[in-house]
mmCIF file of C-alpha atoms and ligand atoms in Angstrom:
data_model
loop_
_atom_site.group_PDB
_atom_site.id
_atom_site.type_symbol
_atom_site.label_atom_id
_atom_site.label_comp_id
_atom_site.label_asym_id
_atom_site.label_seq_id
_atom_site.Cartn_x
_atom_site.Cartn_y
_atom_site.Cartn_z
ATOM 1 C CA UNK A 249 5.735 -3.638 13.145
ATOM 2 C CA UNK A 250 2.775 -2.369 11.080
ATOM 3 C CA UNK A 251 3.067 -2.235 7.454
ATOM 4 C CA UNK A 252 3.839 1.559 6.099
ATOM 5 C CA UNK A 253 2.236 2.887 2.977
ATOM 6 C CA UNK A 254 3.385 4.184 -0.289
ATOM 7 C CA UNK A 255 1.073 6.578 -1.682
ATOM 8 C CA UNK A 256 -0.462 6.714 -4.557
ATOM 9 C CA UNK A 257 -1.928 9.475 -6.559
ATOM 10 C CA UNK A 258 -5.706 8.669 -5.359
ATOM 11 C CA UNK A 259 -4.078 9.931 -1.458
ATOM 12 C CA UNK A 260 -3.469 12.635 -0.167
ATOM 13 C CA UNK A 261 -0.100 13.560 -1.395
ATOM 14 C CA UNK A 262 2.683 13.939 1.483
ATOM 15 C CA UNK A 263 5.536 16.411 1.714
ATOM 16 C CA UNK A 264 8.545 15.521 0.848
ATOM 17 C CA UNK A 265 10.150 14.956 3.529
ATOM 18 C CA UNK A 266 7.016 12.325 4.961
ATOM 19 C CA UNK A 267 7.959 10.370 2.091
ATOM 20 C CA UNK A 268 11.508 10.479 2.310
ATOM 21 C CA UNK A 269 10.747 9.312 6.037
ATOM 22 C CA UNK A 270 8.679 6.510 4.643
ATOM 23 C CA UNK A 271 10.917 5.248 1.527
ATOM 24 C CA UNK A 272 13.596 4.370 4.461
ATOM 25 C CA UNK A 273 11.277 3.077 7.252
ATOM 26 C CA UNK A 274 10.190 0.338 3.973
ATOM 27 C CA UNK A 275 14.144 -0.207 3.424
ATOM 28 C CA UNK A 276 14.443 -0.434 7.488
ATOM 29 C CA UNK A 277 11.227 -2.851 7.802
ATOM 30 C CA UNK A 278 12.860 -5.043 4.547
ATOM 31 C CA UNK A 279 15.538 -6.586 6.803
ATOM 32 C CA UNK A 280 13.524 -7.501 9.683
ATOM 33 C CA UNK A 281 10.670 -8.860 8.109
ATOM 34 C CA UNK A 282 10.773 -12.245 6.203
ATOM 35 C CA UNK A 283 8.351 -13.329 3.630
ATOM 36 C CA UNK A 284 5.656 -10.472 4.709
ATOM 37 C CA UNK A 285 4.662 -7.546 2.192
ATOM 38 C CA UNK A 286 7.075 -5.130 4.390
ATOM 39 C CA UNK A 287 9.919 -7.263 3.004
ATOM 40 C CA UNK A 288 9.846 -6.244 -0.270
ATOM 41 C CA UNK A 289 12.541 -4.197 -0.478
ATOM 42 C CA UNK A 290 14.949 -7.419 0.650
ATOM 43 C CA UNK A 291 16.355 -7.861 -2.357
ATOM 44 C CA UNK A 292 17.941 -5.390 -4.975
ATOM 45 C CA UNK A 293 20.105 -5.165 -7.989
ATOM 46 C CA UNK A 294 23.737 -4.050 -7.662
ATOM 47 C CA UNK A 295 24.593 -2.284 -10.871
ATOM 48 C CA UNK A 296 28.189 -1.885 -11.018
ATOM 49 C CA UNK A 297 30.685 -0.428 -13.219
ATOM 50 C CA UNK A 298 33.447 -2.874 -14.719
ATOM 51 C CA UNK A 299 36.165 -1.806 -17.091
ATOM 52 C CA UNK A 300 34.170 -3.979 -19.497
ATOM 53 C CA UNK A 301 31.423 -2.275 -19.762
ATOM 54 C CA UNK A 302 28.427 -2.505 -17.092
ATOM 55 C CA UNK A 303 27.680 -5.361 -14.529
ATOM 56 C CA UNK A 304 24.575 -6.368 -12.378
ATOM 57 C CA UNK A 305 23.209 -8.851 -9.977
ATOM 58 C CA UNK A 306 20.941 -9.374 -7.429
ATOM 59 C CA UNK A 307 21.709 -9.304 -3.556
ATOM 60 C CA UNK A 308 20.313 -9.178 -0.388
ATOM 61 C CA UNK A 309 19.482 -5.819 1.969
ATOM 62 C CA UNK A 310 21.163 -6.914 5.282
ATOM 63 C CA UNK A 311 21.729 -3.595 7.323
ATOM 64 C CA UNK A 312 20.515 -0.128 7.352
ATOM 65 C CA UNK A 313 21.669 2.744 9.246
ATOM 66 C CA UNK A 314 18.592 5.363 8.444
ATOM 67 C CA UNK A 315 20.382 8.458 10.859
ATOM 68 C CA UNK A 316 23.161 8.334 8.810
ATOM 69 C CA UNK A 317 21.928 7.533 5.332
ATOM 70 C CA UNK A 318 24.080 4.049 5.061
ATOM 71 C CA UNK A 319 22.636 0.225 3.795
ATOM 72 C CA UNK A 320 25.062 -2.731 3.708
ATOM 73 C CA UNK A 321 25.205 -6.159 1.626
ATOM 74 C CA UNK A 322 27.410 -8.958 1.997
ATOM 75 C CA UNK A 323 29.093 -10.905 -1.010
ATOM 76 C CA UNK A 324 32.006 -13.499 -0.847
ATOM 77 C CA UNK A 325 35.470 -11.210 -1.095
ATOM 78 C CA UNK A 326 36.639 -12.993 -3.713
ATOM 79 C CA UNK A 327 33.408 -12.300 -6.625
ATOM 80 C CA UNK A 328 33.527 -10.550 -9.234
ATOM 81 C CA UNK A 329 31.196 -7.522 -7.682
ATOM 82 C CA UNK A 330 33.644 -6.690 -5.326
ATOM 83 C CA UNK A 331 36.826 -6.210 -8.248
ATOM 84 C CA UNK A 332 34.720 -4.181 -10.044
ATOM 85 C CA UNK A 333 33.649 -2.147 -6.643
ATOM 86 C CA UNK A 334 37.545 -1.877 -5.744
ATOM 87 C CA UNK A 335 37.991 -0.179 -8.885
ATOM 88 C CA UNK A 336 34.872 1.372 -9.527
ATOM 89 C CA UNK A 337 33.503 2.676 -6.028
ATOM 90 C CA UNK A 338 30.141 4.097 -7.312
ATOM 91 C CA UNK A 339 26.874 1.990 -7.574
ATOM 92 C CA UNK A 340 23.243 2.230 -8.539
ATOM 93 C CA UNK A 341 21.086 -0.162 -6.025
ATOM 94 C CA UNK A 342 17.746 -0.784 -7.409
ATOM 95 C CA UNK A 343 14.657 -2.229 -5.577
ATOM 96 C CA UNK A 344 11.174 -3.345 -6.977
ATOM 97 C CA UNK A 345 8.262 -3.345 -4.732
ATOM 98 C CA UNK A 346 5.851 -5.051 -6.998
ATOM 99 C CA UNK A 347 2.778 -5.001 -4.908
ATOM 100 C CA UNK A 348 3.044 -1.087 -4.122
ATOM 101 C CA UNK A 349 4.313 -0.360 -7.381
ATOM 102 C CA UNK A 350 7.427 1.695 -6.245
ATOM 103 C CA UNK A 351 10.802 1.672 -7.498
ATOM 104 C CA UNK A 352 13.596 3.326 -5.340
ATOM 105 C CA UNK A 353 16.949 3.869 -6.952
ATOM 106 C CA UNK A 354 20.180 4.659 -4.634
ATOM 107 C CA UNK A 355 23.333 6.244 -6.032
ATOM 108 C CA UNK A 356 26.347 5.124 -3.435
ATOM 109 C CA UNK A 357 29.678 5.326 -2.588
ATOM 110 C CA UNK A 358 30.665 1.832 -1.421
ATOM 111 C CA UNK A 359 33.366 0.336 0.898
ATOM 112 C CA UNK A 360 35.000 -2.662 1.343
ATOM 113 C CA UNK A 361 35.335 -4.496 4.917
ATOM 114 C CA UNK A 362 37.162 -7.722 4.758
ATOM 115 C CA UNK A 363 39.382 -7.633 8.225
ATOM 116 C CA UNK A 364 37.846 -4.411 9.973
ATOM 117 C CA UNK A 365 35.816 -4.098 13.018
ATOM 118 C CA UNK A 366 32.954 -2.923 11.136
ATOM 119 C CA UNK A 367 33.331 -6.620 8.663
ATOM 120 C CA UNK A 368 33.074 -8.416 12.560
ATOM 121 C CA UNK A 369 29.737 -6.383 13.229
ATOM 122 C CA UNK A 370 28.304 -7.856 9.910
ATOM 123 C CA UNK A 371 30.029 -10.799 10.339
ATOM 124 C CA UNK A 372 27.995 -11.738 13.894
ATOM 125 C CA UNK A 373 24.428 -10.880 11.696
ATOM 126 C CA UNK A 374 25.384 -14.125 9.353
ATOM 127 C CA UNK A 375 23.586 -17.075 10.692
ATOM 128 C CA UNK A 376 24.671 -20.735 10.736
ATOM 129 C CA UNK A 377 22.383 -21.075 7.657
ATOM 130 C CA UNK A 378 23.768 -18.335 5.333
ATOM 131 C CA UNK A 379 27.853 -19.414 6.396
ATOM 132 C CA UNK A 380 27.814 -21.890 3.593
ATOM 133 C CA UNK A 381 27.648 -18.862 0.813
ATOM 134 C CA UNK A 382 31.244 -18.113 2.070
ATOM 135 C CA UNK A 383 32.844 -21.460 1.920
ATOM 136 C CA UNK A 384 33.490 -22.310 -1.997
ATOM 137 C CA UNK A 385 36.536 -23.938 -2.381
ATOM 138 C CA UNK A 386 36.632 -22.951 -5.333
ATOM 139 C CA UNK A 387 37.177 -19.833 -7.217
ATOM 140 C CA UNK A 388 33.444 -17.647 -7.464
ATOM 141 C CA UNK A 389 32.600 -17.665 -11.706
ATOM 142 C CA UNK A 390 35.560 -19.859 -12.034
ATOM 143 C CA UNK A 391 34.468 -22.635 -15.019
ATOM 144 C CA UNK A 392 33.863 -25.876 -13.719
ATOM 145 C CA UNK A 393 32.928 -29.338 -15.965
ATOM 146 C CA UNK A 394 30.093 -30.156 -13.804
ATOM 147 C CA UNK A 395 27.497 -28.169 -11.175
ATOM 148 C CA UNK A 396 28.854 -27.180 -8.069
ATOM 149 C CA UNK A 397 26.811 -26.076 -4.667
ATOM 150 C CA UNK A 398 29.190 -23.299 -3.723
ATOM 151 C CA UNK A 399 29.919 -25.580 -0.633
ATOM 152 C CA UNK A 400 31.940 -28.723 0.510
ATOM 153 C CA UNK A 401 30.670 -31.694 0.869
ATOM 154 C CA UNK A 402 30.335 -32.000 4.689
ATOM 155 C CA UNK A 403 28.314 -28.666 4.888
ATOM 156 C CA UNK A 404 25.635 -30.527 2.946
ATOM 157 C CA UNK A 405 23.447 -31.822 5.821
ATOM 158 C CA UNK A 406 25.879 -31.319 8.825
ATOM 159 C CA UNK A 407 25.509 -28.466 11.227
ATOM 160 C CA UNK A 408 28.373 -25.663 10.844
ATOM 161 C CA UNK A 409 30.859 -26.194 13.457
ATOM 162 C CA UNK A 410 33.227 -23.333 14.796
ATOM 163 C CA UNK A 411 36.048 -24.444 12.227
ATOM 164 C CA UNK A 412 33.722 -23.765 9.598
ATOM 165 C CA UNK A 413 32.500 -20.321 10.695
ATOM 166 C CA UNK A 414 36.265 -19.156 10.818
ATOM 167 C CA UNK A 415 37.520 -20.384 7.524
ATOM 168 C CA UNK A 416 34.096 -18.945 5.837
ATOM 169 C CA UNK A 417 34.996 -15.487 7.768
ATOM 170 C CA UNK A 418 38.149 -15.442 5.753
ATOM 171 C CA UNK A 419 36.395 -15.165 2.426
ATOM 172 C CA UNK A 420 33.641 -12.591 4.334
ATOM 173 C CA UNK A 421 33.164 -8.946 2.686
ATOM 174 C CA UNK A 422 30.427 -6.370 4.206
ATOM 175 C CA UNK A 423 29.593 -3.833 1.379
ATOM 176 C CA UNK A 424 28.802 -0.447 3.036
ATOM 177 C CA UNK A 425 26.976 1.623 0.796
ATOM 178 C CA UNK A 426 26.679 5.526 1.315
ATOM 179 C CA UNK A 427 23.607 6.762 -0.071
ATOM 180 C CA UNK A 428 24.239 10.001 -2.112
ATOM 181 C CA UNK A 429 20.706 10.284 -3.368
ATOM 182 C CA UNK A 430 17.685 8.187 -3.487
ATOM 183 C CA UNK A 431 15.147 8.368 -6.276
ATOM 184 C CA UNK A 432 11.878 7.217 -5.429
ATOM 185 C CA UNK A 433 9.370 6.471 -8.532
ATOM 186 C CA UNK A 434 5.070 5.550 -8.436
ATOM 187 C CA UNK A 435 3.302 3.830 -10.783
ATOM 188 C CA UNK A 436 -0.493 4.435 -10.438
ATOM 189 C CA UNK A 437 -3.481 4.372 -12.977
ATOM 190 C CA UNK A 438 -3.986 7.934 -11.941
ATOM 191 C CA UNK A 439 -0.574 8.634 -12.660
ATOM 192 C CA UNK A 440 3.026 8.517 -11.629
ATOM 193 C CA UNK A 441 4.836 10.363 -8.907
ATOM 194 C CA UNK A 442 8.821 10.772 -8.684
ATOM 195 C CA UNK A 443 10.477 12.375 -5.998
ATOM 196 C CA UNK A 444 14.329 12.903 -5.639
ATOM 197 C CA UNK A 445 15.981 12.628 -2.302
ATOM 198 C CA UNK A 446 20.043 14.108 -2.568
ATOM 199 C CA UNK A 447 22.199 13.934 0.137
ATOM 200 C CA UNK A 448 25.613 14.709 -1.259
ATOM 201 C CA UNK A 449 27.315 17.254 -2.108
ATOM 202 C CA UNK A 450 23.970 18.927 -1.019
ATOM 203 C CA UNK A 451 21.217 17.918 0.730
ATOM 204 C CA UNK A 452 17.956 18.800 -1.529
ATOM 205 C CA UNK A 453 14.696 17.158 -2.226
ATOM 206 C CA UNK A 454 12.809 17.658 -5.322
ATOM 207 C CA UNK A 455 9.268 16.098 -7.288
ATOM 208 C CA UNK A 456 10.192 14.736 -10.784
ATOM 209 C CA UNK A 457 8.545 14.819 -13.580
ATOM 210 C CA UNK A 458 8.021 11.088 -14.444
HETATM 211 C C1 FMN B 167 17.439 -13.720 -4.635
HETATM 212 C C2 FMN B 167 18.954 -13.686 -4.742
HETATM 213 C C3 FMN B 167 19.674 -13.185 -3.679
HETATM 214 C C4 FMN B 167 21.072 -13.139 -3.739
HETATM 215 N N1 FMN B 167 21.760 -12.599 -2.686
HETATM 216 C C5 FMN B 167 23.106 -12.454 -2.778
HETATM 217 C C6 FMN B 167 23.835 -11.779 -1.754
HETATM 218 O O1 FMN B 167 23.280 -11.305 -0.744
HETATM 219 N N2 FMN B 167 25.173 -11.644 -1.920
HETATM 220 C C7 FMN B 167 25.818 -12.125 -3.016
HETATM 221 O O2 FMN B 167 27.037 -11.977 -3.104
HETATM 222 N N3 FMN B 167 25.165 -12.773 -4.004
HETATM 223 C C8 FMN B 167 23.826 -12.937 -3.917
HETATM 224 N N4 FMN B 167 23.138 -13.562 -4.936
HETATM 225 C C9 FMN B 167 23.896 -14.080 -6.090
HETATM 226 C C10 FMN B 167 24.269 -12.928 -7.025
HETATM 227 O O3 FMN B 167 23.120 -12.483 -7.724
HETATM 228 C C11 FMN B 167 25.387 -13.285 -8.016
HETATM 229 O O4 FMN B 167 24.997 -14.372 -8.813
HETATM 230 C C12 FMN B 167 26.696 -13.630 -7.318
HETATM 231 O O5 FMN B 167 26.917 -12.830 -6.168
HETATM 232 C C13 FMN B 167 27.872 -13.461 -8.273
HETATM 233 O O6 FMN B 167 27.881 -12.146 -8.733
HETATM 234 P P1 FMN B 167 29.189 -11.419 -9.356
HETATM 235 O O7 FMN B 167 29.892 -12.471 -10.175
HETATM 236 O O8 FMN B 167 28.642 -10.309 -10.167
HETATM 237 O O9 FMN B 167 30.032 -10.962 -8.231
HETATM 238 C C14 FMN B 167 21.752 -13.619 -4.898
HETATM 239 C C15 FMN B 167 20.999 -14.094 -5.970
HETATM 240 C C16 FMN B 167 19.627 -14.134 -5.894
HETATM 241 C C17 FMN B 167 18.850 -14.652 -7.089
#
């Protein structure tokens, strides 16, 4: 797929709605692409809400549904991201694209799926390599007196067997993020452009001043 281009305020600037188009073809691209420039939106910062005060890490982009205005991350069940999501369903998701210089920034609505049908479609996208992340036996955060992988032992160097894909299911949660508006920010030497895309209550798109 070819790469797609922010632009930048020596272009021609687009509508709206063109870059609206463009900000999720670059989130689309992200997942597909590994280790090109069009993957730079793979990873992003989950800002959360926790009744201690605010939270953030990063994750990783793995699905997104650009019809219907949905992107998806998976996390083990039993973190720390996913109390704080059960009580606190809104999020900020916040992607860098260092060598474009853009910054989009998605307000959502997330749900949990632990033991849905929707969890079993995200659930088939996890490759043998990536099943390990769900198989701790031991509590996520938990304190611990010396390192440990996140892993058993065996998983080390063996290949994952079908015993080890089901228990890591069990500990498997697909974050589906609604996207209620996407904010979409330029730096340039000319200058800066900021764009707001809003999708719920109402569906509006505005420029920004920077
Ligand atoms: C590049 C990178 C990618 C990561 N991807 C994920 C991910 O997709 N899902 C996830 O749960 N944690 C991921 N992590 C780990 C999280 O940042 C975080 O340390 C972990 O999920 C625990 O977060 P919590 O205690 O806030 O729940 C990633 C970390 C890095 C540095």
């Amino acid at each position: 797929m070819s790469s797609t281009h922010s632009p930048s305020a020596n272009d021609t600037i687009p509508s709206l709605s063109d870059l609206e188009k463009t900000c999720w073809q670059q989130l689309d691209q992200s997942i597909h692409a590994h280790g090109s420039a069009d993957s730079a939106f793979r990873n992003m910062t989950v800002a959360t809400c926790a009744s201690r005060g605010a939270d953030a890490r990063i994750v990783v982009l793995r699905d997104v549904d650009v019809a219907h205005k949905y992107v998806w991350f998976h996390t083990d069940a039993r973190t720390e991201k996913v109390l704080q999501l059960e009580e606190f369903p809104q999020a900020m998701l916040l992607f860098w694209n260092e060598s474009e210089q853009v910054q989009f920034r998605l307000t959502v609505e997330t749900r949990l799926h632990t033991d849905d049908y929707l969890a079993d479609e995200q659930w088939k996208k996890v490759h043998d390599g990536s099943v390990r992340l769900y198989m701790s036996e031991l509590m996520p955060g938990s304190v611990q007196d010396s390192p440990y992988p996140g892993f058993p032992e065996h998983i080390k160097d063996g290949t994952i067997t079908t015993e080890d894909r089901s228990s890591a299911r069990l500990n498997f949660a697909a974050i589906e993020c609604r996207v209620l508006c996407m904010e979409y920010l330029k730096l340039g030497k000319q200058g800066q452009t900021r764009a707001r895309f809003q999708y719920e209550p109402v569906s509006k798109m505005t420029w920004l001043a920077p």
